[in-house]
Coordinates of C-alpha atoms in Angstrom, one line a residue:
M10 CA -5.2 -14.4 -28.3
E11 CA -1.5 -14.3 -26.8
L12 CA -1.7 -10.0 -27.2
R13 CA -4.9 -10.0 -25.4
M14 CA -3.6 -11.9 -22.4
K15 CA -0.3 -9.8 -22.5
K16 CA -2.5 -6.8 -22.5
N17 CA -4.8 -7.7 -19.5
K18 CA -1.5 -8.9 -17.6
V19 CA 0.1 -5.1 -18.0
E20 CA -3.1 -3.4 -17.4
K21 CA -3.7 -5.3 -14.4
K22 CA -0.4 -4.3 -13.2
A23 CA -0.7 -0.6 -14.2
I24 CA -4.1 -0.4 -12.3
E25 CA -2.4 -1.8 -9.3
I26 CA 0.2 0.6 -9.0
K27 CA -2.3 3.7 -9.7
A28 CA -4.8 2.2 -6.7
E29 CA -1.6 2.3 -4.9
R30 CA -0.6 5.5 -5.9
A31 CA -3.8 7.0 -4.9
K32 CA -3.6 6.1 -1.6
E33 CA -0.7 8.2 -1.1
N34 CA -0.5 12.1 -0.3
G35 CA 2.9 12.8 -0.9
E36 CA 4.1 16.2 -1.3
C37 CA 5.3 15.4 -5.2
S38 CA 1.6 15.2 -6.2
E39 CA 1.1 18.5 -7.3
I40 CA 4.3 18.9 -8.8
K41 CA 3.7 16.0 -10.7
K42 CA 0.1 17.4 -11.9
S43 CA 1.9 20.3 -13.1
F44 CA 4.7 18.6 -15.0
R45 CA 1.7 16.4 -16.7
R46 CA 0.1 19.4 -17.7
R47 CA 3.2 21.0 -19.1
R48 CA 3.8 18.1 -21.6
S49 CA 4.1 19.3 -25.5
K50 CA 1.5 18.2 -27.8
A51 CA 4.8 17.1 -30.0
A52 CA 5.4 14.4 -27.4
P53 CA 2.1 12.6 -26.4
N54 CA 1.6 12.0 -22.8
W55 CA 2.1 8.2 -21.9
T56 CA 0.4 6.9 -19.2
L57 CA 1.9 4.5 -16.9
G58 CA 0.1 1.4 -18.1
E59 CA 1.5 2.2 -21.8
M60 CA 4.8 2.5 -20.6
F61 CA 4.6 -1.0 -19.0
V62 CA 3.4 -2.0 -22.6
L63 CA 6.2 -0.5 -24.3
V64 CA 8.7 -1.7 -22.2
N65 CA 7.5 -5.1 -22.4
E66 CA 7.5 -5.3 -26.2
V67 CA 11.2 -3.7 -26.3
A68 CA 12.2 -6.7 -24.1
T69 CA 10.2 -9.4 -26.3
V70 CA 11.6 -7.9 -29.6
E71 CA 15.0 -7.6 -28.5
S72 CA 15.1 -11.2 -26.5
D73 CA 14.0 -12.7 -30.1
S74 CA 17.6 -11.1 -31.4
T75 CA 15.5 -9.2 -33.9
K76 CA 18.1 -6.9 -35.4
T77 CA 16.5 -5.8 -38.9
I78 CA 15.4 -2.2 -39.6
S79 CA 11.8 -3.2 -39.0
K80 CA 12.5 -3.9 -35.3
W81 CA 10.7 -0.7 -34.4
K82 CA 7.8 -1.4 -36.8
H83 CA 7.6 -4.7 -35.1
I84 CA 7.4 -3.1 -31.7
S85 CA 4.9 -0.1 -32.7
D86 CA 2.7 -2.8 -34.4
N87 CA 2.3 -4.9 -31.0
C88 CA 1.8 -1.9 -29.1
N89 CA -1.2 -0.3 -31.1
A90 CA -2.5 -4.3 -31.2
L91 CA -2.5 -3.8 -27.4
G92 CA -4.2 -0.3 -27.7
V93 CA -1.2 1.8 -27.5
S94 CA -1.8 3.9 -30.3
R95 CA 1.5 5.2 -31.4
S96 CA 4.0 5.4 -34.3
L97 CA 7.5 4.1 -34.7
N98 CA 9.0 7.2 -34.3
Q99 CA 6.8 7.8 -31.1
C100 CA 7.9 4.3 -29.5
R101 CA 11.5 4.8 -30.3
R102 CA 12.0 8.2 -29.1
K103 CA 10.1 7.0 -25.8
W104 CA 12.0 4.2 -25.1
E105 CA 15.0 6.1 -25.7
L106 CA 14.0 8.6 -23.0
L107 CA 12.7 5.9 -20.9
F108 CA 16.2 4.1 -21.1
D109 CA 18.3 7.7 -20.6
Q110 CA 16.4 8.2 -17.5
Y111 CA 16.9 4.9 -16.2
S112 CA 20.4 4.9 -16.8
R113 CA 21.0 8.4 -14.8
I114 CA 19.1 7.0 -11.9
K115 CA 21.0 3.4 -12.2
D116 CA 24.5 5.3 -12.4
W117 CA 23.3 7.6 -9.1
E118 CA 22.3 4.2 -7.3
M119 CA 25.7 2.8 -8.1
Q120 CA 27.8 5.9 -7.2
S121 CA 25.8 7.4 -4.2
R122 CA 26.9 6.4 -0.8
V123 CA 24.7 9.0 1.0
V124 CA 21.0 8.5 0.0
S125 CA 18.9 6.5 -2.7
Y126 CA 17.2 8.2 -5.6
W127 CA 14.0 6.5 -4.5
S128 CA 14.2 8.7 -1.2
L129 CA 15.0 12.1 -2.8
D130 CA 12.1 14.6 -2.6
C131 CA 11.1 17.0 -5.8
D132 CA 12.7 19.7 -4.8
S133 CA 15.9 17.3 -4.5
Q134 CA 15.8 15.9 -7.8
L135 CA 15.6 18.8 -9.5
E136 CA 18.6 20.3 -7.6
L137 CA 20.6 17.2 -8.5
Q138 CA 19.4 17.0 -12.3
L139 CA 18.0 13.4 -12.0
P140 CA 14.9 12.5 -13.6
L141 CA 11.4 13.7 -12.0
L142 CA 9.1 11.4 -10.4
F143 CA 10.5 8.2 -12.2
D144 CA 8.3 5.0 -11.3
K145 CA 10.2 2.5 -9.3
D146 CA 7.8 -0.4 -10.7
L147 CA 8.7 0.9 -14.2
F148 CA 12.6 1.3 -13.5
G149 CA 12.5 -2.6 -12.1
S150 CA 10.9 -3.7 -15.8
I151 CA 13.5 -1.9 -17.7
E152 CA 16.1 -3.3 -15.3
E153 CA 14.8 -7.0 -16.0
A154 CA 14.5 -6.3 -20.0
V155 CA 18.2 -4.3 -20.0
Q156 CA 19.5 -7.9 -17.7
A157 CA 18.2 -10.2 -20.3
Q158 CA 19.4 -8.2 -23.0
E159 CA 22.9 -8.4 -21.4
E160 CA 22.7 -11.8 -20.7
T161 CA 21.7 -12.9 -24.5
D162 CA 24.6 -10.4 -25.8
T163 CA 27.2 -12.3 -23.8
D164 CA 25.9 -15.8 -24.8
S165 CA 26.2 -14.4 -28.7
D166 CA 29.1 -12.6 -28.1
P167 CA 32.1 -12.9 -25.6
N168 CA 33.5 -9.3 -25.9
F169 CA 32.1 -8.2 -22.9
T170 CA 33.7 -6.9 -19.7
L171 CA 32.6 -6.7 -16.0
T172 CA 32.3 -3.5 -13.9
K173 CA 33.7 -3.2 -10.5
S174 CA 30.2 -3.9 -9.3
G175 CA 30.4 -7.3 -11.1
L176 CA 27.9 -6.5 -13.5
K177 CA 27.9 -7.5 -16.9
K178 CA 28.7 -4.4 -19.1
K179 CA 27.8 -4.7 -22.8
R180 CA 26.8 -2.4 -25.6
R181 CA 23.4 -2.8 -23.8
W182 CA 20.6 -1.1 -25.9
Q183 CA 22.5 0.6 -28.9
I184 CA 21.1 4.1 -29.9
P185 CA 21.9 5.8 -33.0
R186 CA 24.1 9.0 -32.0
E187 CA 21.7 11.3 -34.0
S188 CA 18.6 10.0 -32.3
K189 CA 20.0 10.1 -28.7
N190 CA 21.1 13.7 -29.2
D191 CA 17.5 14.5 -30.5
E192 CA 16.2 13.2 -27.6
K193 CA 18.8 15.1 -25.3
D194 CA 17.5 18.2 -27.0
D195 CA 14.1 17.8 -25.9
E196 CA 15.1 16.8 -22.2
M197 CA 17.1 19.8 -22.2
A198 CA 14.5 22.0 -23.4
V199 CA 11.9 20.3 -20.6
K200 CA 14.4 20.9 -18.0
L201 CA 14.9 24.5 -18.9
R202 CA 10.9 24.9 -19.2
E203 CA 10.7 23.5 -15.6
Q204 CA 13.6 26.0 -14.3
A205 CA 11.8 29.0 -15.8
R206 CA 8.3 27.9 -14.1
L207 CA 10.4 27.5 -10.8
V208 CA 12.0 30.9 -10.9
H209 CA 8.7 32.5 -11.6
A210 CA 7.2 30.9 -9.1
I211 CA 9.6 31.9 -6.5
L212 CA 9.2 35.3 -7.5
R213 CA 5.7 35.3 -7.1
G214 CA 5.9 33.4 -3.8
D215 CA 3.3 30.8 -4.9
P216 CA 1.9 28.3 -2.3
E217 CA 3.0 25.3 -4.4
C218 CA 6.8 25.9 -3.5
S219 CA 7.1 23.4 -0.6
S220 CA 9.9 25.2 1.0
Y221 CA 7.6 28.3 1.2
S222 CA 4.6 26.8 2.4
D223 CA 6.7 25.2 5.2
M224 CA 8.0 28.7 6.4
K225 CA 4.8 30.5 5.8
G226 CA 3.0 31.8 9.1
P227 CA 1.4 34.3 10.8
G228 CA 4.9 35.7 11.8
E229 CA 6.2 36.1 8.7
S230 CA 8.1 39.0 7.7
Q231 CA 9.0 40.7 4.2
L232 CA 12.6 40.2 5.6
E233 CA 12.1 36.4 5.6
F234 CA 10.2 36.2 2.4
K235 CA 13.3 38.1 0.8
R236 CA 15.7 35.8 2.4
W237 CA 13.7 32.5 1.2
Q238 CA 13.5 34.2 -2.5
G239 CA 17.1 34.6 -2.7
N240 CA 18.2 31.3 -1.2
E241 CA 15.7 29.5 -3.6
L242 CA 16.7 31.6 -6.6
I243 CA 20.4 30.5 -5.9
K244 CA 19.3 26.9 -6.2
V245 CA 17.7 27.3 -9.2
L246 CA 20.5 29.2 -10.6
G247 CA 22.5 26.5 -9.9
S248 CA 20.6 24.0 -11.7
L249 CA 20.5 26.1 -14.7
N250 CA 24.0 26.5 -14.7
G251 CA 24.5 22.9 -15.0
I252 CA 21.7 22.2 -17.8
I253 CA 23.7 25.0 -19.9
D254 CA 27.0 23.2 -19.6
Q255 CA 25.3 20.3 -20.7
L256 CA 23.8 21.8 -23.7
S257 CA 27.2 23.4 -24.6
D258 CA 28.3 19.8 -24.4
L259 CA 26.0 18.5 -26.6
V260 CA 26.3 21.2 -29.2
Q261 CA 30.0 20.4 -29.4
D262 CA 29.3 16.8 -29.5
G263 CA 26.9 17.4 -32.2
G264 CA 29.3 19.7 -34.4

């Protein structure tokens, strides 16, 4: 009964968010659809509701101070009972990816003095190598779970420090190094595929490129098109260079 009530609550929240998103006609909608279509079969799609269920179950298990090797089996069993059919490894890897994306957005929000992640368009998110189209409500749920765990850690272990912002900084959600590197490999592969797709789209002059669509008009010339291609390719190549540097660091750390 408790699991059923929990599932209904999470599904209701997901439906409300989905209905709200359906009313929006933002410029990211087509990119979001394209990104979802490119997801690998090896990493099955997770709906927004399923991700809320996973985050909630991770938070529940962590708050219960479950520190055994069966933790992820417990999380997977709970998710399956709530209709989220995922294996132990799929739950673990998805959480690690969500937490990594959350951490990158959190770092950006703490360091940036100019613009918030939530006001960036898709092109800017790609150029800055930030997570693409991360849901704000999901971010909030992860943050609540992390803060609850940090409070639990502080109560059980006094060895903690304070950041300059005043936030409690602890070991947070510890992830095995090998597992985290594997997830980084997957994330780098997704980024490389995305950049390759953008290069092809720019060379073809596809209408999905928002900046090109904005400049298109009756008076468009071949020279203007070439200039647009050059500017966009420079942006993408800059992003590719950053991704390659990250891959190099990852290889060195793993070696």
